[in-house]
Amino acid sequence: EAGVVQSPRYKIIEKKQPVAFWCNPISGHNTLYWYLQNLGQGPELLIRYENEEAVDDSQLPKDRFSAERLKGVDSTLKIQPAELGDSAVYLCASSLGRGLGEQFFGPGTRLTVL
Amino acid sequence: SQQGEEDPQALSIQEGENATMNCSYKTSINNLQWYRQNSGRGLVHLILIRSNEREKHSGRLRVTLDTSKKSSSLLITASRAADTASYFCAPWAGSNYKLTFGKGTLLTVNP
């Protein structure tokens, strides 16, 4: 069974440029999460989807961040415009419904904003 | 806060030794999960212990849970260099379906 797929793995952009990250969850997992992880810290939840619906986006900086999960499968996280402080690893995870909470993580996208 | 806090922040041991990491949390939970993250990679789920369980084993891993003290421990026996990673605990209350991670314990196993 394929795991959570993310692309790109690495991205370097200049500040004020837009950037987008893509995630394909494990087949059949209807819950999808985007996390941000700064160096030396644990992941912080940005947004959680149940199918197509964003059910928890309270930590998403909506002035510059946006996300979508069309058709309830793949998801895209966008930053526009990027700031220096956005340099971090962006992790996508999925889970089988609400289940017991076990989540499966992708390898992440390491973003560097210059 | 539902967030778990791991202790110690860093741990360095020799290959073959046992490693123990602790986790404390503040609210009632349904379960507590441990994850591992190797350098530059995503997190991998290691083990889940439910609130009505006191101890659970998986291979070289042993997890304990004391809900009265709101604490958990992860023991890795006969450690290997490949166990070098950051380890995170994540309490799960269920009510908001959210895992909240602490800063983790950075384990270094020296060959």
XYZ file of C-alpha atoms in Angstrom:
225
model
C 0.000 0.000 0.000
C 1.375 3.383 -1.007
C 1.918 5.903 1.742
C 1.119 9.584 1.802
C 2.741 11.283 -1.166
C 3.883 14.881 -1.123
C 5.504 17.058 -3.723
C 7.759 18.780 -4.160
C 10.193 17.513 -1.514
C 12.142 20.751 -1.542
C 11.287 24.260 -2.661
C 13.352 27.429 -2.617
C 11.682 30.702 -3.452
C 12.204 34.383 -2.898
C 10.020 36.260 -0.489
C 6.758 37.618 -1.839
C 6.557 34.784 -4.361
C 3.691 32.286 -4.285
C 4.245 28.604 -3.565
C 2.046 25.516 -3.565
C 2.383 22.082 -2.004
C 0.529 18.984 -3.093
C -0.524 15.952 -1.075
C -2.051 12.628 -2.054
C -3.298 10.739 1.016
C -3.503 7.002 1.525
C -6.340 5.547 -0.516
C -9.548 5.419 1.473
C -8.418 7.895 4.130
C -11.061 10.575 4.272
C -9.328 12.740 6.877
C -6.391 14.843 5.736
C -4.166 17.158 7.762
C -1.605 19.826 6.934
C 1.046 20.553 9.541
C 3.874 23.047 9.767
C 7.080 22.000 11.502
C 9.779 24.446 12.460
C 13.289 23.292 13.248
C 13.511 21.684 16.674
C 9.763 21.756 17.180
C 6.936 19.309 16.833
C 4.401 19.596 14.026
C 1.656 22.188 14.426
C -1.711 21.618 12.816
C -2.693 24.119 10.131
C -5.872 22.580 8.798
C -7.869 19.362 8.940
C -10.235 18.092 6.275
C -13.030 15.591 6.566
C -13.578 14.654 2.930
C -13.873 18.015 1.110
C -14.788 20.021 4.182
C -12.233 21.990 6.186
C -13.441 21.224 9.698
C -10.592 22.821 11.623
C -8.673 25.710 10.081
C -8.326 27.782 13.220
C -4.506 27.752 13.027
C -4.285 28.604 9.326
C -3.046 32.186 8.692
C -5.804 33.014 6.265
C -4.324 36.274 5.067
C -1.657 34.426 3.111
C -2.391 30.701 3.389
C -5.119 28.818 1.585
C -5.904 25.165 1.101
C -8.287 23.078 -0.885
C -9.256 19.458 -1.164
C -11.370 19.106 -4.247
C -13.197 15.792 -4.594
C -12.079 14.823 -1.115
C -8.834 13.163 -2.185
C -5.764 15.219 -3.124
C -5.079 18.485 -1.387
C -3.112 21.617 -2.150
C -1.728 24.107 0.357
C -0.780 27.522 -0.983
C 1.116 30.475 0.411
C 0.833 33.833 -1.303
C 2.906 35.849 -0.764
C 5.585 33.899 1.079
C 7.516 35.540 3.904
C 10.920 34.703 5.360
C 9.254 33.253 8.453
C 7.413 30.681 6.367
C 10.603 28.682 5.929
C 9.751 25.333 7.491
C 8.752 21.783 6.665
C 5.139 21.317 5.604
C 3.793 17.886 6.433
C 0.680 16.218 5.153
C -0.970 13.362 7.018
C -4.064 11.249 6.582
C -6.159 8.979 8.722
C -9.016 6.568 8.286
C -11.963 8.603 9.383
C -11.747 9.898 12.883
C -10.794 6.461 14.101
C -8.513 6.321 17.088
C -6.427 9.242 15.936
C -3.540 7.310 14.348
C -2.175 9.422 11.514
C 0.078 8.527 8.620
C 2.525 11.210 7.542
C 4.138 12.023 4.240
C 7.843 12.912 3.937
C 7.117 16.630 3.923
C 8.090 19.593 1.768
C 11.004 21.646 3.001
C 10.395 25.280 2.085
C 13.161 27.844 2.105
C 12.191 31.479 1.588
C 15.093 33.767 0.669
C -3.770 22.084 26.809
C -3.818 18.636 25.265
C -0.198 18.973 24.216
C 2.259 16.350 25.374
C 5.593 17.421 26.789
C 8.517 15.075 26.358
C 11.406 14.718 28.754
C 14.347 14.761 28.444
C 14.782 17.070 25.452
C 17.871 15.141 24.407
C 19.286 11.728 25.272
C 22.552 10.158 24.162
C 23.308 6.482 24.776
C 25.503 3.673 23.476
C 24.238 0.991 21.165
C 22.784 -1.904 23.138
C 21.653 0.250 26.049
C 18.028 0.961 26.888
C 16.476 4.380 26.308
C 13.602 5.780 28.317
C 11.612 8.860 27.363
C 8.809 10.403 29.329
C 5.701 12.322 28.388
C 3.379 14.431 30.504
C 0.043 15.917 29.542
C -2.689 17.929 31.231
C -6.130 16.838 30.072
C -8.122 13.608 30.011
C -7.332 11.454 27.025
C -8.763 8.593 24.971
C -5.342 7.358 23.978
C -1.738 8.439 23.745
C 0.411 7.881 20.700
C 4.159 7.851 20.154
C 5.746 8.861 16.878
C 9.315 8.758 15.605
C 10.931 11.145 13.149
C 14.266 10.406 11.567
C 16.362 13.337 10.442
C 14.674 15.206 7.621
C 11.754 12.804 7.286
C 8.095 12.607 8.141
C 6.727 11.115 11.309
C 6.098 7.410 11.706
C 3.503 6.081 14.116
C 5.111 3.709 16.625
C 2.512 2.662 19.138
C -0.841 3.664 20.591
C -1.938 2.994 24.137
C -5.553 3.456 25.162
C -6.583 5.178 28.355
C -7.741 1.882 29.903
C -4.390 0.201 29.243
C -1.397 0.442 31.540
C 1.308 -1.166 29.438
C 1.803 -2.155 25.846
C 4.608 -3.847 23.948
C 5.633 -3.779 20.314
C 8.914 -5.457 19.454
C 11.632 -3.621 21.358
C 9.217 -0.904 22.449
C 7.403 -0.783 25.743
C 4.949 1.971 26.558
C 3.364 2.621 29.926
C 0.523 4.943 30.763
C -0.458 6.319 34.161
C -3.641 8.327 33.739
C -3.694 9.300 37.417
C -0.356 11.060 36.939
C -1.115 12.054 33.358
C 2.157 10.591 32.199
C 3.537 8.018 29.822
C 6.924 6.513 29.156
C 8.498 4.930 26.106
C 11.235 2.365 26.631
C 13.392 1.198 23.756
C 15.403 -1.870 24.679
C 18.706 -2.934 23.152
C 18.943 0.288 21.161
C 20.510 0.428 17.701
C 22.095 3.249 15.756
C 19.020 3.213 13.523
C 16.904 4.244 16.531
C 18.544 7.665 16.379
C 15.596 10.013 15.855
C 13.257 12.450 17.530
C 10.430 10.880 19.477
C 7.129 12.642 20.031
C 4.194 11.796 22.230
C 0.738 12.926 21.192
C -2.193 12.678 23.569
C -5.535 12.236 21.841
C -8.634 13.423 23.612
C -10.982 12.503 20.792
C -13.265 15.483 21.256
C -11.574 17.596 18.605
C -9.794 14.810 16.713
C -6.568 16.742 17.010
C -3.085 15.468 17.842
C -0.925 18.098 19.523
C 2.785 17.414 19.485
C 5.419 18.640 21.902
C 9.018 19.423 21.030
C 10.066 15.802 21.246
C 13.037 13.939 22.681
C 16.086 13.770 20.441
C 17.625 10.329 20.925
C 21.161 9.684 19.714
C 22.409 6.108 19.747
C 26.160 5.953 19.341
C 27.644 2.881 17.624
